[in-house]
CSV table of C-alpha atoms in Angstrom, one decimal:
chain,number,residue,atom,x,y,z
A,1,UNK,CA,33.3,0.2,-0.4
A,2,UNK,CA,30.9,3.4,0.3
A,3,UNK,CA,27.9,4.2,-1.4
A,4,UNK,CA,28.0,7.6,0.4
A,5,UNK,CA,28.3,10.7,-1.7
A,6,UNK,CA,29.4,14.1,-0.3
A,7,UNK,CA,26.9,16.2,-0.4
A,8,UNK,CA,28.7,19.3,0.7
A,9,UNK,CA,31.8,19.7,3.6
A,10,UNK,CA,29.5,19.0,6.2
A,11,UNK,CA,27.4,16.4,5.2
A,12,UNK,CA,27.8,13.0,3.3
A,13,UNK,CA,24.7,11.1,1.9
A,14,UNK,CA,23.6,7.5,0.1
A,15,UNK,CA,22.5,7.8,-3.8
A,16,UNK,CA,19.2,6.1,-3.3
A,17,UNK,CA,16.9,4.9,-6.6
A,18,UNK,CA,13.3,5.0,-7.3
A,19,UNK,CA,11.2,2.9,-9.8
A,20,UNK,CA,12.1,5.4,-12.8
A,21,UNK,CA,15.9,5.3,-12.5
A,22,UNK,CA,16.3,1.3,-12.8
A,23,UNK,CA,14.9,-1.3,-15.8
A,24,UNK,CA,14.9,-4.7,-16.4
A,25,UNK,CA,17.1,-6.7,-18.5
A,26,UNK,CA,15.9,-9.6,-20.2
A,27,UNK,CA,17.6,-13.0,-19.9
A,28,UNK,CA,19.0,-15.5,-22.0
A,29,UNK,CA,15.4,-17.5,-22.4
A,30,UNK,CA,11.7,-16.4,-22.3
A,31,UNK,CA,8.4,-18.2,-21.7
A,32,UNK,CA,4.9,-18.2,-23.0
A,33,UNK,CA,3.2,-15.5,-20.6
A,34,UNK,CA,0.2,-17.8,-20.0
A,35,UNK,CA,2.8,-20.3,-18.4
A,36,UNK,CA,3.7,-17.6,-15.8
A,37,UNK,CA,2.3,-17.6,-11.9
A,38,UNK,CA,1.6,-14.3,-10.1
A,39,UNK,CA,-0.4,-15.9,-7.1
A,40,UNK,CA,1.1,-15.0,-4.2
A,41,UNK,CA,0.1,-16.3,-0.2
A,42,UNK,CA,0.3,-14.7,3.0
A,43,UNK,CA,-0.1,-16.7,6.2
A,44,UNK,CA,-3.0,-18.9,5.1
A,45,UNK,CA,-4.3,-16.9,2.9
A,46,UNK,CA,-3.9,-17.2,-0.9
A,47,UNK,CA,-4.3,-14.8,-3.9
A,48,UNK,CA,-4.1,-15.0,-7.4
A,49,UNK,CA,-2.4,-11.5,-7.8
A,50,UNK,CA,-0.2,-9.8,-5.7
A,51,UNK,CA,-2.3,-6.4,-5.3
A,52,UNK,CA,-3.7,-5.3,-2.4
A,53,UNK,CA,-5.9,-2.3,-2.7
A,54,UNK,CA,-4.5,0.7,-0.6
A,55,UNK,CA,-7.0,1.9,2.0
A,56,UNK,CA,-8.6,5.0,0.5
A,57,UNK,CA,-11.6,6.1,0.3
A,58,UNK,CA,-11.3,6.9,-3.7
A,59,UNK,CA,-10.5,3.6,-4.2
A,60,UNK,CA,-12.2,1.5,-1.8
A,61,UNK,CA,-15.7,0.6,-0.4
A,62,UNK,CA,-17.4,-2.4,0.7
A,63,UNK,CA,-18.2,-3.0,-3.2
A,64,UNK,CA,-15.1,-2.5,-4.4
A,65,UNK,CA,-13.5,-5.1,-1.6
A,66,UNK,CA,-15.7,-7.5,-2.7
A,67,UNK,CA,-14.9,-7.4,-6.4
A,68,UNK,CA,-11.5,-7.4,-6.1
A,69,UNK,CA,-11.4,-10.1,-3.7
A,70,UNK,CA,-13.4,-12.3,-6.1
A,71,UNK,CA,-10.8,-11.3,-9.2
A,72,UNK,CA,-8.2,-12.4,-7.0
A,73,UNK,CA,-7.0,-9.7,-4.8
A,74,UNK,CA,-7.5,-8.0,-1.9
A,75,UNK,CA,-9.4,-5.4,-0.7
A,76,UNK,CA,-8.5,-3.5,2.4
A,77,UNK,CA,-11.0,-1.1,3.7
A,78,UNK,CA,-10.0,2.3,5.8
A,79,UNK,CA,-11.6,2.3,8.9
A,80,UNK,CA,-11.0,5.5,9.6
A,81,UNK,CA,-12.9,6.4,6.3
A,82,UNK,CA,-16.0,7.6,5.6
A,83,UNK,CA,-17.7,4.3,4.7
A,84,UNK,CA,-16.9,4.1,9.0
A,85,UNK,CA,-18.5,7.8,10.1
A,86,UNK,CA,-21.5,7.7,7.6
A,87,UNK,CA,-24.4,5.3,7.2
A,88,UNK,CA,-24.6,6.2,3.6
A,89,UNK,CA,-21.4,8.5,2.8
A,90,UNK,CA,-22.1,8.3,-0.9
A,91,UNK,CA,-23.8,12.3,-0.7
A,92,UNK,CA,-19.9,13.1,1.2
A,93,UNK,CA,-18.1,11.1,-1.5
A,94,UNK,CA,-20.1,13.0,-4.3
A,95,UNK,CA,-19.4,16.2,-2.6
A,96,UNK,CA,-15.9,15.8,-2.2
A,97,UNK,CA,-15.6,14.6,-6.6
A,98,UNK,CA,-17.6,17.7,-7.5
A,99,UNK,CA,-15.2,20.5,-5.3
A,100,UNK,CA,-14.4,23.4,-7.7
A,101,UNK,CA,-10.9,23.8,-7.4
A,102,UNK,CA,-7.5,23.2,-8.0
A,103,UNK,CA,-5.2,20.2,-6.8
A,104,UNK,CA,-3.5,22.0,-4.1
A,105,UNK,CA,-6.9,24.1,-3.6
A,106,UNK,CA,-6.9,25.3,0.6
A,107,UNK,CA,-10.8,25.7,0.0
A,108,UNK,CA,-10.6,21.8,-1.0
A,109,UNK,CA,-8.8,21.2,2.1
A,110,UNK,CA,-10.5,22.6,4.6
A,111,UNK,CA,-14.2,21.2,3.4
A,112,UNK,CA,-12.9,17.5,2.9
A,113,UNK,CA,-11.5,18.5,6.9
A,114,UNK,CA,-14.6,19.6,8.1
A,115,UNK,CA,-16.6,16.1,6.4
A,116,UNK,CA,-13.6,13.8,7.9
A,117,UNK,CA,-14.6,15.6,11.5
A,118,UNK,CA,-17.4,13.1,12.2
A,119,UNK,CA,-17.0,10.8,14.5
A,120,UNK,CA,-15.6,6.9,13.8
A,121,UNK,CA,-19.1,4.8,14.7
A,122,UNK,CA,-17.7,1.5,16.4
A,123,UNK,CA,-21.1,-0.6,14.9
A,124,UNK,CA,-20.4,0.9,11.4
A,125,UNK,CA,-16.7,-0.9,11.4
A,126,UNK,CA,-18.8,-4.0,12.3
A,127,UNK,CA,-21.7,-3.4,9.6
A,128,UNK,CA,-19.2,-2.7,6.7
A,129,UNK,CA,-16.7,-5.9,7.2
A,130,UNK,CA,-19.8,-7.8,8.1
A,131,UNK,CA,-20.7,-7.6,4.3
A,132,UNK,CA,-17.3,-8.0,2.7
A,133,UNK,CA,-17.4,-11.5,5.2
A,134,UNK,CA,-20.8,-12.1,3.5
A,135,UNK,CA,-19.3,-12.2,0.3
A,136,UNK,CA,-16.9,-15.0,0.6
A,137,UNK,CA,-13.8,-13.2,0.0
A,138,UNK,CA,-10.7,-12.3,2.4
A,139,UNK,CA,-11.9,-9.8,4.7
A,140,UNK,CA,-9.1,-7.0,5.6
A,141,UNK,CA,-9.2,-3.4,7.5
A,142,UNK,CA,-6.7,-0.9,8.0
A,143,UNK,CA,-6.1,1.7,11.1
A,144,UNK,CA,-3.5,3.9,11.8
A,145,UNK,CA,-1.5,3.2,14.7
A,146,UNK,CA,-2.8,6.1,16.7
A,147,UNK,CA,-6.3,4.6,16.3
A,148,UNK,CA,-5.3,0.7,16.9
A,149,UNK,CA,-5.9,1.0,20.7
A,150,UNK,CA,-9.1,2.5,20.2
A,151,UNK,CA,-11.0,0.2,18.1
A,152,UNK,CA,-8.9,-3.2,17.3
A,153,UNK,CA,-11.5,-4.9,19.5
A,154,UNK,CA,-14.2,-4.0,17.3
A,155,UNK,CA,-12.7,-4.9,14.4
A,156,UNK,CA,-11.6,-8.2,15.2
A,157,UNK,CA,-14.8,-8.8,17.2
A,158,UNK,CA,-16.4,-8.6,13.2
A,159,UNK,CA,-13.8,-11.2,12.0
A,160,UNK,CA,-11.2,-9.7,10.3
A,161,UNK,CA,-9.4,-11.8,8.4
A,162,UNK,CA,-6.0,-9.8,7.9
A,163,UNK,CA,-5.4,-6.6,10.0
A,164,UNK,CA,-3.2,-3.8,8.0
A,165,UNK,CA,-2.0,-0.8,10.6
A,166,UNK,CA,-0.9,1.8,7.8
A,167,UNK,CA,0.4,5.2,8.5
A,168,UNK,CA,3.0,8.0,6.9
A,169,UNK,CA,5.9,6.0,9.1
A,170,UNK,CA,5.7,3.3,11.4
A,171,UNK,CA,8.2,2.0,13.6
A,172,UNK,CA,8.4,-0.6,16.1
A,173,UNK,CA,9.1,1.8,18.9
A,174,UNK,CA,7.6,5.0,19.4
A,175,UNK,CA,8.8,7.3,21.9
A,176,UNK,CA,5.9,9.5,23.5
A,177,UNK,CA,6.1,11.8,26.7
A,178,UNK,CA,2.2,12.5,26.6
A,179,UNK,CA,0.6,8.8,26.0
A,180,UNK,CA,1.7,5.0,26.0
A,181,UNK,CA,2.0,4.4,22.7
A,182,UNK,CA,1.4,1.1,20.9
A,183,UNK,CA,3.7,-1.9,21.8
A,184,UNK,CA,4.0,-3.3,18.7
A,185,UNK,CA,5.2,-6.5,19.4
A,186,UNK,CA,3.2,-7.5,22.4
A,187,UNK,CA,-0.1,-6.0,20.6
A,188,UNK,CA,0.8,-8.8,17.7
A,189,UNK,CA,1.8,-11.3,19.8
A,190,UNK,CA,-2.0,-11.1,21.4
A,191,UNK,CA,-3.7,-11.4,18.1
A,192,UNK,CA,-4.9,-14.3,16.2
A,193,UNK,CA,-5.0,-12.8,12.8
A,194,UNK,CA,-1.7,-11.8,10.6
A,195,UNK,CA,-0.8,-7.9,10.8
A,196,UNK,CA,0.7,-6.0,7.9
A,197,UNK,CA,2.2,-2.9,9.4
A,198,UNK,CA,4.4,0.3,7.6
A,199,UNK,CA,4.9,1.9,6.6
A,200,UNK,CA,9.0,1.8,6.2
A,201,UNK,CA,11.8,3.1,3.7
A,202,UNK,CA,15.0,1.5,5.1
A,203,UNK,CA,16.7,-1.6,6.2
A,204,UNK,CA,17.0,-0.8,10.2
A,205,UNK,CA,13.3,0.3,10.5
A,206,UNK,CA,11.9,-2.8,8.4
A,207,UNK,CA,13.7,-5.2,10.8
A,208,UNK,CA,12.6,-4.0,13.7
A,209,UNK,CA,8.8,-4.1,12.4
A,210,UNK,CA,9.9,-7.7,11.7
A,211,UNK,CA,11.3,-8.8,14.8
A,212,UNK,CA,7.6,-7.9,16.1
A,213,UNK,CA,6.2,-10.9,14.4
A,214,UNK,CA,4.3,-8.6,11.3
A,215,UNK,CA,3.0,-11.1,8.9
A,216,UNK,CA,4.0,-8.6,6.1
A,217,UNK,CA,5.8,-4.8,6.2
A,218,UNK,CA,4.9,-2.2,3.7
A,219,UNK,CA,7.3,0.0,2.1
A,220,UNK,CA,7.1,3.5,1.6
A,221,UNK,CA,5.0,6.5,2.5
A,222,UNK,CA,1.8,5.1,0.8
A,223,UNK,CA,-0.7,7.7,-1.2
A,224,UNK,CA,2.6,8.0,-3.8
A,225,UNK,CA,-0.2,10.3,-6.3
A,226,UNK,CA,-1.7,12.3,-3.7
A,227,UNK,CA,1.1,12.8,-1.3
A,228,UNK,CA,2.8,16.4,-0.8
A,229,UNK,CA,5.2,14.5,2.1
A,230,UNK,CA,8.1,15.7,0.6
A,231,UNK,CA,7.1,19.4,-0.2
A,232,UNK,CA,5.8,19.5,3.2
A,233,UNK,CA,8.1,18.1,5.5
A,234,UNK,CA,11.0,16.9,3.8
A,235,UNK,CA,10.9,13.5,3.5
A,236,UNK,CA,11.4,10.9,1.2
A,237,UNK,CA,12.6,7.6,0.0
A,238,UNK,CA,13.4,6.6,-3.3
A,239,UNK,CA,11.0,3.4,-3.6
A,240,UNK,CA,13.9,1.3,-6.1
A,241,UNK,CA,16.2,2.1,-3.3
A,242,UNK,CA,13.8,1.6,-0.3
A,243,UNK,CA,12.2,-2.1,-1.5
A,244,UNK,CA,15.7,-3.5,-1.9
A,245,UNK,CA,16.7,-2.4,1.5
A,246,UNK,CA,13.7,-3.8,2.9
A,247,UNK,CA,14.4,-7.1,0.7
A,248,UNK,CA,17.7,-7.3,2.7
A,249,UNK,CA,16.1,-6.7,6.0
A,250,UNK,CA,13.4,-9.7,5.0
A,251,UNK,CA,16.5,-12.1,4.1
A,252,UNK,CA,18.3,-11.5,7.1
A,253,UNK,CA,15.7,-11.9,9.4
A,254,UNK,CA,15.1,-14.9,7.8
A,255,UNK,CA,18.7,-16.5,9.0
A,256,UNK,CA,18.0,-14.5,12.3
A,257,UNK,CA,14.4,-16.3,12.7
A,258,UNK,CA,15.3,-19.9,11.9
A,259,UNK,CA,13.3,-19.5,8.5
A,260,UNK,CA,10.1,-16.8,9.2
A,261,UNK,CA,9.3,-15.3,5.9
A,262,UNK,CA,8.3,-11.8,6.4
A,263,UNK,CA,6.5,-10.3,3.2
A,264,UNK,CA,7.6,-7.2,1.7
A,265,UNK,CA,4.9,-5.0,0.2
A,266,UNK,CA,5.6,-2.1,-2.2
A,267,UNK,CA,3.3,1.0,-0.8
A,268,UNK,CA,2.8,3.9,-3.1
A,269,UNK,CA,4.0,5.6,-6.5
A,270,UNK,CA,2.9,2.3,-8.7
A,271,UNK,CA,0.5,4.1,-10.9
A,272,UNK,CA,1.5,1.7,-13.9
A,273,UNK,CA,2.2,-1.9,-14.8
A,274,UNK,CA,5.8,-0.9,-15.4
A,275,UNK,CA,6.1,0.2,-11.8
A,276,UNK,CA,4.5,-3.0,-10.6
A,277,UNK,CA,6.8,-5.1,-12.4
A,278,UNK,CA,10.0,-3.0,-10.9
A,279,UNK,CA,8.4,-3.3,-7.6
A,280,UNK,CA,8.5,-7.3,-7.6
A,281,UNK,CA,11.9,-7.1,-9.5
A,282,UNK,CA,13.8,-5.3,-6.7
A,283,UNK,CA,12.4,-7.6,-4.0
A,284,UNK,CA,8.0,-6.8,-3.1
A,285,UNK,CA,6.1,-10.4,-2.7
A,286,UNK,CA,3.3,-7.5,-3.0
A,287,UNK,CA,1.9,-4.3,-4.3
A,288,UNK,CA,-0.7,-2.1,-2.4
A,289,UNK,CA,-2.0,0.3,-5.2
A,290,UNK,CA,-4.1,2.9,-4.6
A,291,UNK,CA,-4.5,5.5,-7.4
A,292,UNK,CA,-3.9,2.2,-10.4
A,293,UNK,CA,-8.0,1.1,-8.8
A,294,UNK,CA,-8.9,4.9,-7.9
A,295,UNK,CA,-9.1,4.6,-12.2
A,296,UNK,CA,-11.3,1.7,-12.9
A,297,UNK,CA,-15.0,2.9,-13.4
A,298,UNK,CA,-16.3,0.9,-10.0
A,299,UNK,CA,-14.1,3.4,-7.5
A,300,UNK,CA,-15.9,5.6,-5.2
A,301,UNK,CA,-13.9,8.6,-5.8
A,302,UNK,CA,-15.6,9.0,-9.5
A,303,UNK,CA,-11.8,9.8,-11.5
A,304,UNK,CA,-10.5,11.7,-8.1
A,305,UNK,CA,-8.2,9.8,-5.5
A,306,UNK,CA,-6.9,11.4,-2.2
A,307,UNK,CA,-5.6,9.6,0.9
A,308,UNK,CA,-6.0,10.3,4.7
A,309,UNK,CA,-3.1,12.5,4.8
A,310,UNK,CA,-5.1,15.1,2.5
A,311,UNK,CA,-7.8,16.1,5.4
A,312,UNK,CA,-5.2,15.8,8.5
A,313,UNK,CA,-6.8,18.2,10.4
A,314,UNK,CA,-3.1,20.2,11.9
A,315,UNK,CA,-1.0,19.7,8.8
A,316,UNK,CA,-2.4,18.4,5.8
A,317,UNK,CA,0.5,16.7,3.6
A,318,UNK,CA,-1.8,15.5,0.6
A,319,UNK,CA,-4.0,17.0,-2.2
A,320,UNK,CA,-7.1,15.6,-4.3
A,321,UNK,CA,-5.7,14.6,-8.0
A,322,UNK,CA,-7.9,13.6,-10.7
A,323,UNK,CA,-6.6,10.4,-11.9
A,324,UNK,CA,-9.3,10.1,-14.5
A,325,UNK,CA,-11.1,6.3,-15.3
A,326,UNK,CA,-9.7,3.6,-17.4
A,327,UNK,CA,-12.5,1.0,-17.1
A,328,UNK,CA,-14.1,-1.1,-15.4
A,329,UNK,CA,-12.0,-2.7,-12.2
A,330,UNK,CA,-11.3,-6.4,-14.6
A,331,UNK,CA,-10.4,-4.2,-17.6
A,332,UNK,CA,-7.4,-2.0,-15.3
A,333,UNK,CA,-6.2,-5.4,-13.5
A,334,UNK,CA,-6.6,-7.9,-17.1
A,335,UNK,CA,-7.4,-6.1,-19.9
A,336,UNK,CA,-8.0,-6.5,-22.6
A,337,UNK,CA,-6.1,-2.6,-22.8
A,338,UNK,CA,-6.9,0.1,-24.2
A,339,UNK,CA,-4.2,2.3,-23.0
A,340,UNK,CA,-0.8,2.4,-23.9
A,341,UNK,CA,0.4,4.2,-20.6
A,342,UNK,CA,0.2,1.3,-18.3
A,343,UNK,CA,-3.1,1.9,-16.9
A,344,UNK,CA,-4.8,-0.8,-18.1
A,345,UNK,CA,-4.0,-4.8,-18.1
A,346,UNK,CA,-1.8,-4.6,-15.0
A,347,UNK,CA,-1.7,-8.4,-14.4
A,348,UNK,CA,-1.1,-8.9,-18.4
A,349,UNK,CA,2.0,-6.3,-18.4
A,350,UNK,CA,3.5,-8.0,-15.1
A,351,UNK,CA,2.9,-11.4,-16.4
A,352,UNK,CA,4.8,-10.2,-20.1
A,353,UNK,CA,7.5,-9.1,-18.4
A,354,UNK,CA,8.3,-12.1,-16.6
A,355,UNK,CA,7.5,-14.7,-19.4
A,356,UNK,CA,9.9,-11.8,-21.5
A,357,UNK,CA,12.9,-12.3,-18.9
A,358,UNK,CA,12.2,-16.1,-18.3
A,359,UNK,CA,10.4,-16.1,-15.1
A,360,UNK,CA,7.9,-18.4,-14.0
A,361,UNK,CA,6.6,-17.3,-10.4
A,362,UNK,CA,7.0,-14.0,-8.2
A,363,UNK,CA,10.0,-15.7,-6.3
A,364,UNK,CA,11.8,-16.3,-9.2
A,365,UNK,CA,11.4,-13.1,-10.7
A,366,UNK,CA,13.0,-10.9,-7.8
A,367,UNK,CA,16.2,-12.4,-9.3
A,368,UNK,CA,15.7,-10.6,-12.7
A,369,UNK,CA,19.0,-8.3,-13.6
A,370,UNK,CA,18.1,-4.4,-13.4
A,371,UNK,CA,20.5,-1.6,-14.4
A,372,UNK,CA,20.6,1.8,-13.4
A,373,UNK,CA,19.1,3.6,-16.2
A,374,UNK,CA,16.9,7.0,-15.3
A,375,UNK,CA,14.5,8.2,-17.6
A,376,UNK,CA,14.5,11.5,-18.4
A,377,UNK,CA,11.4,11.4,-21.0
C-alpha cells in the first residue's frame, strides 16, 4: 500500500493532515470530566497539565514562568530574549506593542531587529532563572542550537531544571563547512539535566533526535501564529500528519531502546482547546503553546505575540499578530469561559473531550478513534 499521490509526471508526494482536517469520534462509554487525569511527567519532574509555555517573549517572562508553574505547568523562558539583553526590557516590550503598523509591516521588522541587536548578558541568564528557582516551581530555559555552545555553562551553572534547545528545525546531525557544529548526542550525554530538543515534522528526523538520549522531541516549526515559514521558504508540515509520525518514531524507539520513553511534544498552531485535544489524540504527551498564553491578561506582549524568527536579522520568516486578551492566565488554562472560540478554559475543553470519548488519562486517550474530516468553515 502507498500513501503517495502523484503530484505531477515528475514528482509523487504523501497526503499529509493537520489539526483541522481530522476529529474525534466518541466511544461507546463516557465519564464524568472531573474523574479525568491530564498530569503528565517528564523525567522526574511532574505536572498537572501537559502545557509547556513556548519560549517567547509575548508570552513569557520571569512572572509569567512562575505563575504557570504554580497552576501546574511549565514555563520556559527564551534566553535569547529580551528579559536576557535588558535589565528592565519592559520600555523594549512596550515599544514593540505600541508599533503603528501592519502585521507584515517591514517598518515593524526592522525596529524589533534593531532592539534584538543587543547583546545576550551571561549574568542576566543567571539573574532571571535565579528568580523563577526562588519561586519554587520547575525551572526551564530555552536556546537555539546555534547559541547552546555559547552559553549552556551559564545556564546550567544557575540550576536549570529542564533544558529546551528549540529552533525552526533541528536535527541530530548538522552538516557545516564553516564551524563544528553541535554534537547532539555527546553534548546530552554530558549533561545532568533532561533536554527537550526540535523541532521535527517526520518519522526519520524524530528518531534520530531520539537515539541522542533527548528527554522529550518537539514537533513542528513552533510560533504556528506568527510564522511566515511557509510563504518564505517553502516549508511545512501538516501537524495531524507530523505528531503521528513522530508517535511512531517514539514507539519504535521504544522496542529499539529496551523500554526509553521518549516524549512527544506538539510545537505550534494550537491556538484553541480543540487543537490541544487533537494534539494528544494523534499521539503528543505535551503541548508547547505560545500564542493560547500570549492571550491571558498577565503576558508581556500586551494582546501582540511574535517569536524569534520575526527579528532574524538576514531573513526574517515571522510577523507581530495581535492575538488580543482573554483573561487572566487561570481563566485561559481553567475557566470558568467566556469565549466560545476555544480561547478560554483549555484544561476544561481537553478534560470534556476525554471524559466525552471515555478516557481517563493522557495515555489512554492517544488511543481515541479520529476520522479524516476537513473543515471547510
Amino acid at each position: 500500500m502507498t500513501y503517495e499521490i502523484e503530484i505531477g509526471r515528475g514528482k509523487r508526494g504523501r497526503r499529509a493532515y493537520s489539526l483541522d482536517d481530522i476529529a474525534i469520534v466518541p466511544n461507546r462509554r463516557t465519564r464524568d470530566p472531573k474523574d479525568v487525569s491530564v498530569s503528565w511527567q517528564i523525567d522526574a519532574y511532574k505536572f498537572d497539565i501537559p502545557v509547556i509555555a513556548a519560549p517567547m517573549d509575548s508570552a513569557m517572562s520571569p512572572e509569567t514562568a512562575i505563575a504557570l508553574g504554580r497552576l501546574g505547568g511549565l514555563g520556559v523562558l527564551d534566553l535569547e530574549g529580551l528579559w536576557t539583553r535588558y535589565e528592565d526590557p519592559q520600555s523594549v516590550l512596550d515599544e514593540i506593542s505600541a508599533l503603528a503598523g501592519e502585521t507584515a509591516s517591514p517598518a515593524v521588522t526592522r525596529r524589533m531587529q534593531d532592539l534584538y541587536q543587543a547583546p545576550i548578558q551571561p549574568e542576566l541568564i543567571t539573574s532571571r532563572l535565579a528568580e523563577i528557582r526562588a519561586s519554587g516551581v520547575t525551572v526551564a530555559g530555552s536556546l537555539t542550537p546555534q547559541r547552546t555552545q555559547e552559553h549552556y555553562k551559564t545556564v546550567l551553572a544557575a540550576g536549570v531544571d529542564i533544558f529546551v534547545i528549540r529552533g525552526t528545525t533541528v536535527s541530530a546531525e548538522h552538516v557545516s563547512k564553516n564551524h563544528e557544529p553541535l554534537n547532539l548526542k555527546q553534548f546530552i550525554y554530558e549533561l545532568d539535566v533532561p533536554v527537550i530538543v526540535g523541532g521535527a515534522a517526520g518519522y526519520t528526523p524524530a528518531l534520530h533526535l531520539m537515539r541522542t538520549g533527548a528527554a522529550g522531541v518537539l514537533v513542528g516549526f513552533g510560533g504556528g501564529a506568527t510564522t511566515t515559514t511557509r510563504r518564505a521558504l517553502g516549508i511545512h508540515s501538516p501537524m495531524a500528519s507530523a505528531i503521528s509520525d513522530v508517535a511512531a518514531a517514539r514507539r519504535d524507539y521504544l522496542d529499539e531502546s529496551g523500554g526509553r520513553y521518549v516524549h512527544v511534544i506538539a510545537d505550534g498552531g494550537m491556538g484553541a482547546s480543540g487543537d490541544i485535544v487533537k494534539a494528544v489524540a494523534m499521539g503528543a504527551d505535551a503541548v508547547m503553546l505560545g500564542s493560547a498564553l500570549a492571550r491571558a491578561e498577565e503576558a508581556p506582549g500586551k494582546g501582540w505575540h511574535w517569536g524569534q524568527e520575526a527579528h532574524h536579522l538576514e531573513l526574517p520568516r515571522g510577523d507581530r499578530v495581535n492575538v488580543g486578551t482573554v483573561g487572566p492566565l487561570e481563566e485561559v488554562l481553567f475557566g470558568p469561559g467566556h469565549h466560545t472560540n476555544g480561547t478560554s478554559n483549555l484544561i476544561g475543553a481537553l478534560r470534556r473531550s476525554m471524559a466525552t470519548t471515555g478516557y481517563s488519562d493522557l495515555k489512554e486517550f492517544q488511543r481515541v478513534d479520529v476520522v479524516v474530516s476537513p473543515y471547510l468553515g
